[in-house]
mmCIF file of C-alpha atoms in Angstrom:
data_model
loop_
_atom_site.group_PDB
_atom_site.id
_atom_site.type_symbol
_atom_site.label_atom_id
_atom_site.label_comp_id
_atom_site.label_asym_id
_atom_site.label_seq_id
_atom_site.Cartn_x
_atom_site.Cartn_y
_atom_site.Cartn_z
ATOM 1 C CA MET C 4 10.017 -25.206 45.148
ATOM 2 C CA LYS C 5 7.272 -22.709 46.013
ATOM 3 C CA ARG C 6 9.898 -20.073 46.803
ATOM 4 C CA LEU C 7 11.581 -20.618 43.429
ATOM 5 C CA LEU C 8 8.227 -20.341 41.698
ATOM 6 C CA LEU C 9 7.452 -17.133 43.586
ATOM 7 C CA TRP C 10 10.802 -15.623 42.650
ATOM 8 C CA GLY C 11 10.232 -16.642 39.032
ATOM 9 C CA VAL C 12 6.878 -14.851 39.002
ATOM 10 C CA ILE C 13 8.415 -11.745 40.618
ATOM 11 C CA ILE C 14 11.252 -11.631 38.083
ATOM 12 C CA LEU C 15 8.811 -12.113 35.208
ATOM 13 C CA LEU C 16 6.627 -9.266 36.475
ATOM 14 C CA MET C 17 9.675 -7.023 36.828
ATOM 15 C CA ILE C 18 10.720 -7.764 33.244
ATOM 16 C CA VAL C 19 7.204 -7.059 31.957
ATOM 17 C CA ALA C 20 7.061 -3.817 33.971
ATOM 18 C CA LEU C 21 10.444 -2.729 32.591
ATOM 19 C CA LEU C 22 9.411 -3.478 29.028
ATOM 20 C CA TRP C 23 6.087 -1.679 29.486
ATOM 21 C CA TRP C 24 7.921 1.380 30.877
ATOM 22 C CA ARG C 25 10.324 1.411 27.947
ATOM 23 C CA GLU C 26 7.485 1.229 25.417
ATOM 24 C CA ASN C 27 5.528 4.050 27.071
ATOM 25 C CA ARG C 28 8.096 6.483 28.423
ATOM 26 C CA THR C 29 8.545 9.974 27.023
ATOM 27 C CA TYR C 30 11.802 10.580 25.176
ATOM 28 C CA ASN C 31 13.551 13.754 26.346
ATOM 29 C CA GLY C 32 16.680 13.824 24.229
ATOM 30 C CA PRO C 33 18.112 17.166 23.102
ATOM 31 C CA VAL C 34 16.327 19.067 20.349
ATOM 32 C CA GLN C 35 18.117 18.579 17.035
ATOM 33 C CA HIS C 36 18.957 21.462 14.697
ATOM 34 C CA VAL C 37 19.724 20.200 11.215
ATOM 35 C CA LYS C 38 21.493 22.129 8.492
ATOM 36 C CA ALA C 39 21.586 20.691 5.011
ATOM 37 C CA SER C 40 22.498 21.837 1.527
ATOM 38 C CA GLU C 41 19.819 22.622 -1.030
ATOM 39 C CA GLU C 42 21.039 19.650 -3.042
ATOM 40 C CA GLN C 43 20.569 17.267 -0.096
ATOM 41 C CA ILE C 44 17.149 18.685 0.712
ATOM 42 C CA SER C 45 16.051 18.378 -2.923
ATOM 43 C CA ARG C 46 17.296 14.805 -3.074
ATOM 44 C CA GLY C 47 15.572 14.067 0.235
ATOM 45 C CA GLN C 48 12.280 15.395 -1.112
ATOM 46 C CA TYR C 49 12.558 13.112 -4.143
ATOM 47 C CA LEU C 50 13.239 10.124 -1.885
ATOM 48 C CA VAL C 51 10.360 11.012 0.468
ATOM 49 C CA ARG C 52 8.058 10.917 -2.522
ATOM 50 C CA ALA C 53 9.581 7.678 -3.814
ATOM 51 C CA ALA C 54 9.053 6.157 -0.358
ATOM 52 C CA ASP C 55 5.403 7.354 -0.335
ATOM 53 C CA CYS C 56 5.745 8.908 3.131
ATOM 54 C CA GLU C 57 2.935 11.426 2.708
ATOM 55 C CA ALA C 58 0.281 8.760 2.141
ATOM 56 C CA CYS C 59 0.540 7.617 5.767
ATOM 57 C CA HIS C 60 1.832 10.758 7.449
ATOM 58 C CA THR C 61 -0.473 13.525 6.177
ATOM 59 C CA GLY C 62 -4.004 13.128 7.468
ATOM 60 C CA PRO C 63 -7.113 14.868 6.103
ATOM 61 C CA GLY C 64 -7.104 18.572 6.971
ATOM 62 C CA ARG C 65 -3.688 18.353 8.641
ATOM 63 C CA ALA C 66 -0.382 19.996 7.802
ATOM 64 C CA PRO C 67 2.094 17.997 5.688
ATOM 65 C CA PHE C 68 3.734 15.129 7.579
ATOM 66 C CA SER C 69 1.871 15.854 10.822
ATOM 67 C CA GLY C 70 0.278 12.393 10.875
ATOM 68 C CA GLY C 71 -3.307 11.402 11.424
ATOM 69 C CA VAL C 72 -3.920 8.972 8.543
ATOM 70 C CA ALA C 73 -6.073 6.076 9.764
ATOM 71 C CA LEU C 74 -4.680 2.699 8.707
ATOM 72 C CA ASP C 75 -7.263 -0.032 9.127
ATOM 73 C CA THR C 76 -5.726 -3.416 9.934
ATOM 74 C CA PRO C 77 -7.172 -6.775 11.055
ATOM 75 C CA PHE C 78 -5.930 -5.863 14.544
ATOM 76 C CA GLY C 79 -7.495 -2.403 14.800
ATOM 77 C CA THR C 80 -6.797 1.130 13.591
ATOM 78 C CA ILE C 81 -3.258 2.520 13.581
ATOM 79 C CA TYR C 82 -2.636 6.211 12.921
ATOM 80 C CA GLY C 83 0.283 7.599 10.944
ATOM 81 C CA THR C 84 2.537 9.605 13.249
ATOM 82 C CA ASN C 85 3.797 13.184 13.148
ATOM 83 C CA ILE C 86 7.217 13.229 11.452
ATOM 84 C CA THR C 87 7.762 16.997 11.413
ATOM 85 C CA PRO C 88 10.662 18.491 13.466
ATOM 86 C CA ASP C 89 8.426 19.295 16.448
ATOM 87 C CA PRO C 90 10.400 18.153 19.525
ATOM 88 C CA ASP C 91 7.406 16.680 21.336
ATOM 89 C CA ALA C 92 4.729 15.783 18.789
ATOM 90 C CA GLY C 93 7.196 14.862 16.043
ATOM 91 C CA ILE C 94 10.776 13.690 15.548
ATOM 92 C CA GLY C 95 12.575 16.903 16.536
ATOM 93 C CA ARG C 96 14.675 15.143 19.164
ATOM 94 C CA TRP C 97 15.778 12.330 16.874
ATOM 95 C CA THR C 98 19.302 12.192 15.476
ATOM 96 C CA SER C 99 20.021 10.809 12.020
ATOM 97 C CA ASP C 100 21.085 7.563 13.739
ATOM 98 C CA ASP C 101 17.768 7.452 15.580
ATOM 99 C CA PHE C 102 15.871 8.017 12.346
ATOM 100 C CA TYR C 103 17.789 5.282 10.508
ATOM 101 C CA SER C 104 17.131 2.827 13.331
ATOM 102 C CA ALA C 105 13.419 3.663 13.352
ATOM 103 C CA ILE C 106 12.836 3.160 9.620
ATOM 104 C CA THR C 107 15.036 0.068 9.232
ATOM 105 C CA LYS C 108 14.528 -1.683 12.585
ATOM 106 C CA GLY C 109 11.223 -0.277 13.815
ATOM 107 C CA VAL C 110 12.634 1.023 17.117
ATOM 108 C CA THR C 111 12.496 4.677 18.268
ATOM 109 C CA PRO C 112 15.163 6.447 20.389
ATOM 110 C CA SER C 113 13.339 5.617 23.623
ATOM 111 C CA GLY C 114 13.313 1.908 22.732
ATOM 112 C CA ARG C 115 9.647 2.023 21.771
ATOM 113 C CA HIS C 116 8.696 -0.408 19.013
ATOM 114 C CA LEU C 117 6.832 0.798 15.938
ATOM 115 C CA TYR C 118 3.988 -1.254 14.571
ATOM 116 C CA PRO C 119 4.892 -2.832 11.220
ATOM 117 C CA ALA C 120 2.188 -0.768 9.551
ATOM 118 C CA MET C 121 5.268 1.449 9.190
ATOM 119 C CA PRO C 122 6.969 -0.784 6.607
ATOM 120 C CA TYR C 123 10.369 -1.162 8.243
ATOM 121 C CA THR C 124 10.458 -4.766 7.024
ATOM 122 C CA SER C 125 10.871 -3.232 3.538
ATOM 123 C CA TYR C 126 12.660 -0.019 4.524
ATOM 124 C CA LYS C 127 15.389 -2.181 6.084
ATOM 125 C CA GLU C 128 16.984 -2.141 2.610
ATOM 126 C CA ILE C 129 17.133 1.657 2.327
ATOM 127 C CA THR C 130 20.741 2.837 2.130
ATOM 128 C CA ARG C 131 22.155 4.979 4.900
ATOM 129 C CA LYS C 132 22.780 7.870 2.500
ATOM 130 C CA ASP C 133 19.178 7.839 1.330
ATOM 131 C CA ALA C 134 17.944 7.654 4.934
ATOM 132 C CA ASP C 135 20.121 10.642 5.863
ATOM 133 C CA ASP C 136 18.784 12.666 2.930
ATOM 134 C CA ILE C 137 15.195 11.826 3.859
ATOM 135 C CA TYR C 138 15.984 12.869 7.431
ATOM 136 C CA ALA C 139 17.507 16.146 6.224
ATOM 137 C CA PHE C 140 14.394 16.978 4.207
ATOM 138 C CA LEU C 141 11.957 16.165 7.009
ATOM 139 C CA MET C 142 13.974 18.011 9.647
ATOM 140 C CA THR C 143 14.010 21.194 7.567
ATOM 141 C CA ARG C 144 10.210 21.303 7.219
ATOM 142 C CA SER C 145 7.974 23.412 9.429
ATOM 143 C CA ALA C 146 7.438 21.907 12.875
ATOM 144 C CA VAL C 147 3.807 21.119 13.684
ATOM 145 C CA THR C 148 2.740 20.764 17.320
ATOM 146 C CA GLN C 149 -0.086 18.324 16.711
ATOM 147 C CA PRO C 150 0.110 14.757 18.033
ATOM 148 C CA ALA C 151 -1.420 11.993 15.988
ATOM 149 C CA PRO C 152 -4.588 10.352 17.370
ATOM 150 C CA GLU C 153 -4.142 7.391 19.699
ATOM 151 C CA ASN C 154 -4.191 3.988 18.040
ATOM 152 C CA GLN C 155 -7.386 1.994 18.450
ATOM 153 C CA LEU C 156 -6.090 -1.504 19.165
ATOM 154 C CA SER C 157 -7.566 -4.040 21.543
ATOM 155 C CA PHE C 158 -5.564 -6.203 23.960
ATOM 156 C CA PRO C 159 -3.093 -7.815 23.368
ATOM 157 C CA TYR C 160 -2.334 -5.928 20.140
ATOM 158 C CA ASN C 161 -1.997 -2.648 22.057
ATOM 159 C CA GLN C 162 1.010 -4.028 23.940
ATOM 160 C CA ARG C 163 4.012 -2.942 21.902
ATOM 161 C CA MET C 164 6.371 -5.177 23.856
ATOM 162 C CA ALA C 165 4.917 -8.107 21.907
ATOM 163 C CA LEU C 166 6.660 -6.690 18.841
ATOM 164 C CA ILE C 167 9.970 -7.855 20.287
ATOM 165 C CA GLY C 168 8.858 -11.402 19.562
ATOM 166 C CA TRP C 169 7.276 -10.405 16.247
ATOM 167 C CA ASN C 170 10.565 -8.899 15.066
ATOM 168 C CA MET C 171 12.492 -11.972 16.168
ATOM 169 C CA LEU C 172 10.195 -14.045 13.969
ATOM 170 C CA PHE C 173 9.796 -11.828 10.932
ATOM 171 C CA LEU C 174 12.501 -9.128 10.780
ATOM 172 C CA ASN C 175 15.892 -10.272 9.595
ATOM 173 C CA SER C 176 18.782 -9.143 7.452
ATOM 174 C CA ALA C 177 17.963 -11.472 4.566
ATOM 175 C CA PRO C 178 17.317 -9.593 1.292
ATOM 176 C CA ILE C 179 13.727 -9.350 0.139
ATOM 177 C CA LYS C 180 13.063 -12.133 -2.350
ATOM 178 C CA PRO C 181 12.913 -10.765 -5.920
ATOM 179 C CA ALA C 182 9.588 -10.897 -7.726
ATOM 180 C CA SER C 183 11.203 -11.298 -11.136
ATOM 181 C CA ILE C 184 14.452 -12.350 -12.786
ATOM 182 C CA GLY C 185 17.027 -9.799 -13.879
ATOM 183 C CA ALA C 186 20.501 -8.417 -13.394
ATOM 184 C CA SER C 187 20.697 -5.300 -15.573
ATOM 185 C CA GLU C 188 21.476 -1.919 -14.046
ATOM 186 C CA GLN C 189 17.912 -0.810 -14.788
ATOM 187 C CA TRP C 190 16.470 -3.943 -13.155
ATOM 188 C CA LEU C 191 18.613 -3.446 -10.028
ATOM 189 C CA ARG C 192 17.496 0.184 -9.719
ATOM 190 C CA GLY C 193 13.886 -0.939 -10.119
ATOM 191 C CA GLN C 194 14.373 -3.594 -7.460
ATOM 192 C CA TYR C 195 15.537 -0.958 -4.976
ATOM 193 C CA LEU C 196 12.714 1.429 -5.883
ATOM 194 C CA SER C 197 10.054 -1.291 -5.707
ATOM 195 C CA ASN C 198 11.211 -3.379 -2.747
ATOM 196 C CA ALA C 199 12.878 -0.832 -0.461
ATOM 197 C CA LEU C 200 11.627 2.703 -1.132
ATOM 198 C CA GLY C 201 8.285 1.944 -2.772
ATOM 199 C CA HIS C 202 7.636 -1.075 -0.494
ATOM 200 C CA CYS C 203 5.233 -2.473 -3.106
ATOM 201 C CA GLY C 204 5.264 -5.921 -1.530
ATOM 202 C CA GLU C 205 3.650 -4.593 1.661
ATOM 203 C CA CYS C 206 0.349 -4.364 -0.210
ATOM 204 C CA HIS C 207 0.879 -6.673 -3.172
ATOM 205 C CA SER C 208 2.047 -9.749 -1.242
ATOM 206 C CA PRO C 209 -0.117 -12.071 0.876
ATOM 207 C CA ARG C 210 0.192 -11.889 4.667
ATOM 208 C CA GLY C 211 0.194 -14.504 7.392
ATOM 209 C CA ILE C 212 -2.011 -14.792 10.461
ATOM 210 C CA LEU C 213 0.232 -12.434 12.468
ATOM 211 C CA GLY C 214 0.263 -9.791 9.756
ATOM 212 C CA GLN C 215 3.669 -10.712 8.364
ATOM 213 C CA VAL C 216 4.385 -10.426 4.652
ATOM 214 C CA ASN C 217 4.725 -13.838 3.040
ATOM 215 C CA GLN C 218 8.239 -13.518 1.649
ATOM 216 C CA ASP C 219 7.840 -16.765 -0.300
ATOM 217 C CA LYS C 220 5.156 -15.175 -2.520
ATOM 218 C CA PRO C 221 6.498 -11.704 -3.343
ATOM 219 C CA MET C 222 4.123 -9.479 -5.307
ATOM 220 C CA GLN C 223 1.633 -12.319 -5.811
ATOM 221 C CA GLY C 224 -1.309 -10.269 -4.547
ATOM 222 C CA GLY C 225 -2.590 -9.128 -1.175
ATOM 223 C CA THR C 226 -5.738 -7.988 0.615
ATOM 224 C CA LEU C 227 -6.485 -4.332 1.390
ATOM 225 C CA GLY C 228 -9.852 -4.323 3.103
ATOM 226 C CA ARG C 229 -12.505 -4.605 0.397
ATOM 227 C CA ILE C 230 -10.021 -4.110 -2.425
ATOM 228 C CA LEU C 231 -7.476 -6.752 -3.401
ATOM 229 C CA ALA C 232 -3.994 -5.619 -4.423
ATOM 230 C CA PRO C 233 -3.466 -7.692 -7.579
ATOM 231 C CA ASP C 234 -0.637 -10.001 -8.545
ATOM 232 C CA ILE C 235 2.131 -7.834 -10.053
ATOM 233 C CA THR C 236 4.628 -10.563 -10.881
ATOM 234 C CA PRO C 237 5.670 -10.773 -14.557
ATOM 235 C CA GLU C 238 3.231 -13.642 -15.076
ATOM 236 C CA GLY C 239 0.357 -11.875 -13.339
ATOM 237 C CA LEU C 240 0.922 -8.631 -15.229
ATOM 238 C CA SER C 241 1.352 -10.178 -18.659
ATOM 239 C CA GLN C 242 -1.780 -12.302 -18.147
ATOM 240 C CA ARG C 243 -3.713 -9.035 -17.810
ATOM 241 C CA GLY C 244 -2.152 -7.516 -20.927
ATOM 242 C CA TRP C 245 0.551 -5.338 -19.373
ATOM 243 C CA THR C 246 3.827 -4.527 -21.104
ATOM 244 C CA PRO C 247 6.855 -2.665 -19.673
ATOM 245 C CA GLU C 248 5.810 0.392 -21.658
ATOM 246 C CA SER C 249 2.182 0.467 -20.475
ATOM 247 C CA LEU C 250 3.232 -0.315 -16.903
ATOM 248 C CA SER C 251 5.743 2.562 -16.915
ATOM 249 C CA GLN C 252 2.960 4.838 -18.155
ATOM 250 C CA PHE C 253 0.651 3.642 -15.384
ATOM 251 C CA ILE C 254 3.327 4.200 -12.708
ATOM 252 C CA GLY C 255 3.769 7.778 -13.890
ATOM 253 C CA TYR C 256 0.248 8.813 -14.810
ATOM 254 C CA GLY C 257 -2.170 6.313 -13.279
ATOM 255 C CA ILE C 258 -4.150 5.933 -16.454
ATOM 256 C CA THR C 259 -3.616 3.733 -19.524
ATOM 257 C CA PRO C 260 -5.798 2.033 -22.142
ATOM 258 C CA GLN C 261 -6.015 -0.925 -19.713
ATOM 259 C CA THR C 262 -7.290 0.920 -16.657
ATOM 260 C CA SER C 263 -7.138 3.912 -14.351
ATOM 261 C CA ALA C 264 -5.783 3.737 -10.819
ATOM 262 C CA PHE C 265 -8.394 3.664 -8.062
ATOM 263 C CA ALA C 266 -8.612 3.175 -4.293
ATOM 264 C CA ASP C 267 -5.213 3.084 -2.544
ATOM 265 C CA MET C 268 -3.305 2.811 -5.820
ATOM 266 C CA HIS C 269 -4.639 6.199 -6.916
ATOM 267 C CA THR C 270 -3.148 7.652 -3.725
ATOM 268 C CA VAL C 271 0.198 6.002 -4.468
ATOM 269 C CA ILE C 272 0.244 7.483 -7.979
ATOM 270 C CA ASN C 273 -0.938 10.900 -6.827
ATOM 271 C CA LEU C 274 1.484 11.326 -3.912
ATOM 272 C CA SER C 275 4.428 9.209 -4.967
ATOM 273 C CA THR C 276 5.191 7.604 -8.313
ATOM 274 C CA ARG C 277 4.005 10.480 -10.508
ATOM 275 C CA TYR C 278 7.042 12.417 -9.242
ATOM 276 C CA LEU C 279 9.594 9.813 -10.288
ATOM 277 C CA ASN C 280 11.803 10.710 -13.223
ATOM 278 C CA ASN C 281 11.321 8.779 -16.441
ATOM 279 C CA ASP C 282 14.341 6.556 -15.840
ATOM 280 C CA ASP C 283 13.012 5.462 -12.455
ATOM 281 C CA LYS C 284 9.530 4.789 -13.821
ATOM 282 C CA LYS C 285 11.070 2.576 -16.493
ATOM 283 C CA ALA C 286 13.288 0.925 -13.876
ATOM 284 C CA MET C 287 10.288 -0.046 -11.741
ATOM 285 C CA ALA C 288 8.514 -1.476 -14.780
ATOM 286 C CA SER C 289 11.690 -3.345 -15.726
ATOM 287 C CA TYR C 290 11.938 -4.902 -12.280
ATOM 288 C CA LEU C 291 8.265 -5.842 -11.994
ATOM 289 C CA MET C 292 8.237 -7.477 -15.421
ATOM 290 C CA GLY C 293 11.810 -8.780 -15.419
ATOM 291 C CA ASP C 294 14.725 -8.242 -17.774
ATOM 292 C CA HIS C 295 13.015 -10.592 -20.247
ATOM 293 C CA PRO C 296 9.301 -9.844 -19.813
ATOM 294 C CA PRO C 297 6.752 -12.392 -21.007
ATOM 295 C CA THR C 298 4.602 -11.458 -23.966
ATOM 296 C CA ALA C 299 1.383 -9.759 -22.992
ATOM 297 C CA THR C 300 -1.539 -12.183 -23.235
ATOM 298 C CA GLN C 301 -4.365 -11.310 -25.600
ATOM 299 C CA TYR C 302 -7.757 -12.048 -24.099
ATOM 300 C CA GLN C 303 -10.281 -14.197 -25.917
ATOM 301 C CA ALA C 304 -13.525 -12.272 -26.225
ATOM 302 C CA GLY C 305 -16.620 -14.284 -25.426
ATOM 303 C CA GLN C 306 -20.359 -13.952 -25.643
ATOM 304 C CA GLY C 307 -21.691 -12.858 -22.259
ATOM 305 C CA ASN C 308 -25.110 -13.708 -20.877
ATOM 306 C CA GLU C 309 -28.121 -11.846 -22.285
ATOM 307 C CA ASN C 310 -29.398 -10.580 -18.916
ATOM 308 C CA GLY C 311 -26.008 -9.055 -18.135
ATOM 309 C CA ARG C 312 -25.866 -7.443 -21.583
ATOM 310 C CA LEU C 313 -29.227 -5.758 -21.083
ATOM 311 C CA ILE C 314 -28.210 -4.497 -17.636
ATOM 312 C CA TYR C 315 -24.966 -3.134 -19.101
ATOM 313 C CA LEU C 316 -26.810 -1.299 -21.883
ATOM 314 C CA ASN C 317 -29.327 0.119 -19.416
ATOM 315 C CA GLN C 318 -27.000 1.069 -16.560
ATOM 316 C CA CYS C 319 -23.415 1.335 -17.869
ATOM 317 C CA ALA C 320 -23.284 2.100 -21.589
ATOM 318 C CA GLY C 321 -24.025 5.802 -21.088
ATOM 319 C CA CYS C 322 -20.535 6.254 -19.637
ATOM 320 C CA HIS C 323 -18.558 3.231 -20.822
ATOM 321 C CA SER C 324 -20.089 3.275 -24.345
ATOM 322 C CA ARG C 325 -22.268 0.655 -25.964
ATOM 323 C CA ASP C 326 -19.276 -1.174 -27.417
ATOM 324 C CA GLY C 327 -17.135 -0.820 -24.274
ATOM 325 C CA GLU C 328 -14.744 1.781 -25.727
ATOM 326 C CA GLY C 329 -15.153 4.126 -22.755
ATOM 327 C CA LYS C 330 -15.092 7.932 -22.904
ATOM 328 C CA PRO C 331 -12.108 10.238 -22.277
ATOM 329 C CA HIS C 332 -12.336 12.068 -18.931
ATOM 330 C CA VAL C 333 -15.540 10.181 -18.137
ATOM 331 C CA ALA C 334 -15.062 6.406 -17.833
ATOM 332 C CA VAL C 335 -12.453 3.776 -18.671
ATOM 333 C CA ALA C 336 -12.829 1.317 -21.515
ATOM 334 C CA MET C 337 -14.174 -2.141 -20.839
ATOM 335 C CA LYS C 338 -12.250 -3.666 -23.740
ATOM 336 C CA ASP C 339 -9.018 -5.248 -22.479
ATOM 337 C CA ASN C 340 -9.680 -3.767 -19.036
ATOM 338 C CA SER C 341 -7.118 -5.028 -16.506
ATOM 339 C CA THR C 342 -9.676 -5.318 -13.689
ATOM 340 C CA LEU C 343 -11.975 -7.460 -15.836
ATOM 341 C CA ARG C 344 -9.052 -9.780 -16.562
ATOM 342 C CA LEU C 345 -8.287 -10.481 -12.896
ATOM 343 C CA THR C 346 -8.917 -14.104 -12.010
ATOM 344 C CA ASP C 347 -10.626 -12.962 -8.803
ATOM 345 C CA ALA C 348 -13.711 -10.805 -9.472
ATOM 346 C CA ASN C 349 -13.583 -9.125 -6.025
ATOM 347 C CA ASN C 350 -12.484 -5.676 -7.207
ATOM 348 C CA LEU C 351 -15.006 -5.557 -10.040
ATOM 349 C CA ILE C 352 -17.866 -6.542 -7.733
ATOM 350 C CA VAL C 353 -16.857 -4.014 -5.065
ATOM 351 C CA SER C 354 -16.507 -1.226 -7.645
ATOM 352 C CA ILE C 355 -20.043 -1.888 -8.899
ATOM 353 C CA LEU C 356 -21.491 -2.127 -5.397
ATOM 354 C CA ASP C 357 -19.681 0.860 -3.862
ATOM 355 C CA GLY C 358 -18.900 3.042 -6.851
ATOM 356 C CA LEU C 359 -15.756 5.106 -7.323
ATOM 357 C CA PRO C 360 -15.087 8.784 -6.570
ATOM 358 C CA ALA C 361 -14.151 11.332 -9.219
ATOM 359 C CA GLN C 362 -10.384 11.243 -9.665
ATOM 360 C CA ASP C 363 -7.792 13.523 -11.215
ATOM 361 C CA PHE C 364 -4.567 12.347 -12.807
ATOM 362 C CA PRO C 365 -1.400 14.037 -14.093
ATOM 363 C CA ASN C 366 -1.440 15.891 -17.428
ATOM 364 C CA GLY C 367 -5.026 17.047 -16.982
ATOM 365 C CA GLU C 368 -6.520 13.564 -17.162
ATOM 366 C CA SER C 369 -9.547 12.732 -15.043
ATOM 367 C CA MET C 370 -12.344 10.257 -14.517
ATOM 368 C CA GLN C 371 -15.842 11.162 -13.402
ATOM 369 C CA ALA C 372 -17.386 9.600 -10.319
ATOM 370 C CA MET C 373 -18.972 6.201 -10.808
ATOM 371 C CA PRO C 374 -22.131 5.715 -8.740
ATOM 372 C CA GLY C 375 -22.589 2.652 -6.578
ATOM 373 C CA PHE C 376 -25.261 0.220 -7.680
ATOM 374 C CA ALA C 377 -25.817 -1.576 -4.379
ATOM 375 C CA GLU C 378 -29.258 -0.011 -3.972
ATOM 376 C CA ARG C 379 -30.142 -0.035 -7.640
ATOM 377 C CA LEU C 380 -29.317 -3.625 -8.603
ATOM 378 C CA SER C 381 -30.069 -6.924 -6.895
ATOM 379 C CA ASP C 382 -27.443 -9.565 -6.157
ATOM 380 C CA ASN C 383 -28.745 -11.538 -9.110
ATOM 381 C CA ASP C 384 -28.461 -8.507 -11.406
ATOM 382 C CA ILE C 385 -24.899 -7.712 -10.320
ATOM 383 C CA THR C 386 -23.900 -11.358 -10.741
ATOM 384 C CA ALA C 387 -25.236 -11.339 -14.306
ATOM 385 C CA LEU C 388 -23.515 -8.002 -15.049
ATOM 386 C CA VAL C 389 -20.150 -9.069 -13.624
ATOM 387 C CA ASN C 390 -20.183 -12.337 -15.531
ATOM 388 C CA TYR C 391 -21.147 -10.516 -18.744
ATOM 389 C CA LEU C 392 -18.280 -8.033 -18.388
ATOM 390 C CA ARG C 393 -15.683 -10.674 -17.551
ATOM 391 C CA VAL C 394 -16.672 -13.022 -20.368
ATOM 392 C CA THR C 395 -17.169 -10.324 -23.017
ATOM 393 C CA TRP C 396 -14.151 -8.104 -22.354
ATOM 394 C CA GLY C 397 -11.976 -9.976 -19.876
ATOM 395 C CA GLY C 398 -11.683 -13.444 -21.364
ATOM 396 C CA GLN C 399 -12.702 -14.938 -18.019
ATOM 397 C CA PRO C 400 -15.120 -17.794 -17.340
ATOM 398 C CA GLU C 401 -18.693 -17.147 -16.238
ATOM 399 C CA ASN C 402 -18.074 -18.413 -12.699
ATOM 400 C CA VAL C 403 -19.058 -15.561 -10.376
ATOM 401 C CA THR C 404 -21.887 -16.620 -8.066
ATOM 402 C CA GLU C 405 -24.663 -14.720 -6.362
ATOM 403 C CA THR C 406 -23.234 -15.920 -3.031
ATOM 404 C CA GLN C 407 -19.987 -14.001 -3.708
ATOM 405 C CA VAL C 408 -21.885 -10.821 -4.507
ATOM 406 C CA LYS C 409 -24.080 -11.158 -1.446
ATOM 407 C CA ALA C 410 -21.075 -11.642 0.844
ATOM 408 C CA LEU C 411 -19.352 -8.513 -0.496
ATOM 409 C CA ARG C 412 -22.575 -6.519 -0.222
ATOM 410 C CA GLN C 413 -22.966 -7.538 3.429
ATOM 411 C CA SER C 414 -19.325 -6.803 4.280
ATOM 412 C CA GLY C 415 -19.779 -3.305 2.847
ATOM 413 C CA GLU C 416 -22.936 -2.709 4.864
ATOM 414 C CA ASN C 417 -21.138 -3.805 8.056
ATOM 415 C CA LYS C 418 -18.266 -1.328 7.665
#
């Protein structure tokens, strides 16, 4: 019995050693030289933008697609990799088959598993033709000999072999569950753009304890650090006043009467969806709101608390206007503001505490920087202000507590 146990331990250790070697070995396949037509390269560039590759693969101060973007996760920091044609730092030794396997299965040519921060659980639905065109575009860019920084993950999350089990649990061939109802050609195109290329559900869906997307609640809202990705189902969007037309405008330009894009969504607009053609913008809006979109809800204006009103007039009205109309190229309107109409006040509280940077948008639009008020206003003041804004211009109940504000203030100070 002891001998059998010993042999079992030895075999287990050998398997672990083999898996560790496979996850950490250097791949020395032949350098690939790709030739592609201008048409394929142009199409590949469009698809790279639709798939939002640059957001994760072009770090600050680095060459395009050379990696280095820090992705903060509950398990540690993961860095976007170099996907230029460099044979050692990038993907220059990968064939088109290797590339397709990596983006749809999360496995590199050496057998190394990619962390699902690279959204292969969504990219699994990318067609082979589109994958080949993306590959052709990337492999005809300038090679950059600059490795991405090492991931900062603690044990056991730094052991990639564990992803074998993770994939067995959460990666399958089942289609991604639709977030709306439809069957039109436009809806189907929008489904592909939103679920596969745009991988919207990676941010806008809740996740489980192991970081997996909850496929039973597609697009029903997710957590991105201090900012919540809101519910973008037809019901969630219509409740906040969105229509297919205004949503299509937002996808293309990042700014509408309801709001302007901020935080990670501004990056998505700036690097990805602004480049979509008009038909594809409309297709995404059609999918997100469904072939038969619900009527946009009109909010019921209320009378906010007096303390919050005075704080608004003293601190906010200079930019957002006394009556909440906002100012072009300065600050968004408060009236019918999508963020004020969110059931969860998290994003409004964080915006007031932290402020927002100055942001540019297509067609010469812009918004000035909004200062943070964490040092200027107390928790009690911010609570009064948030409740005033939500009741007056969001049609929400006055239910934000000082405890919520305090918790978000402390989480920001601990970053």
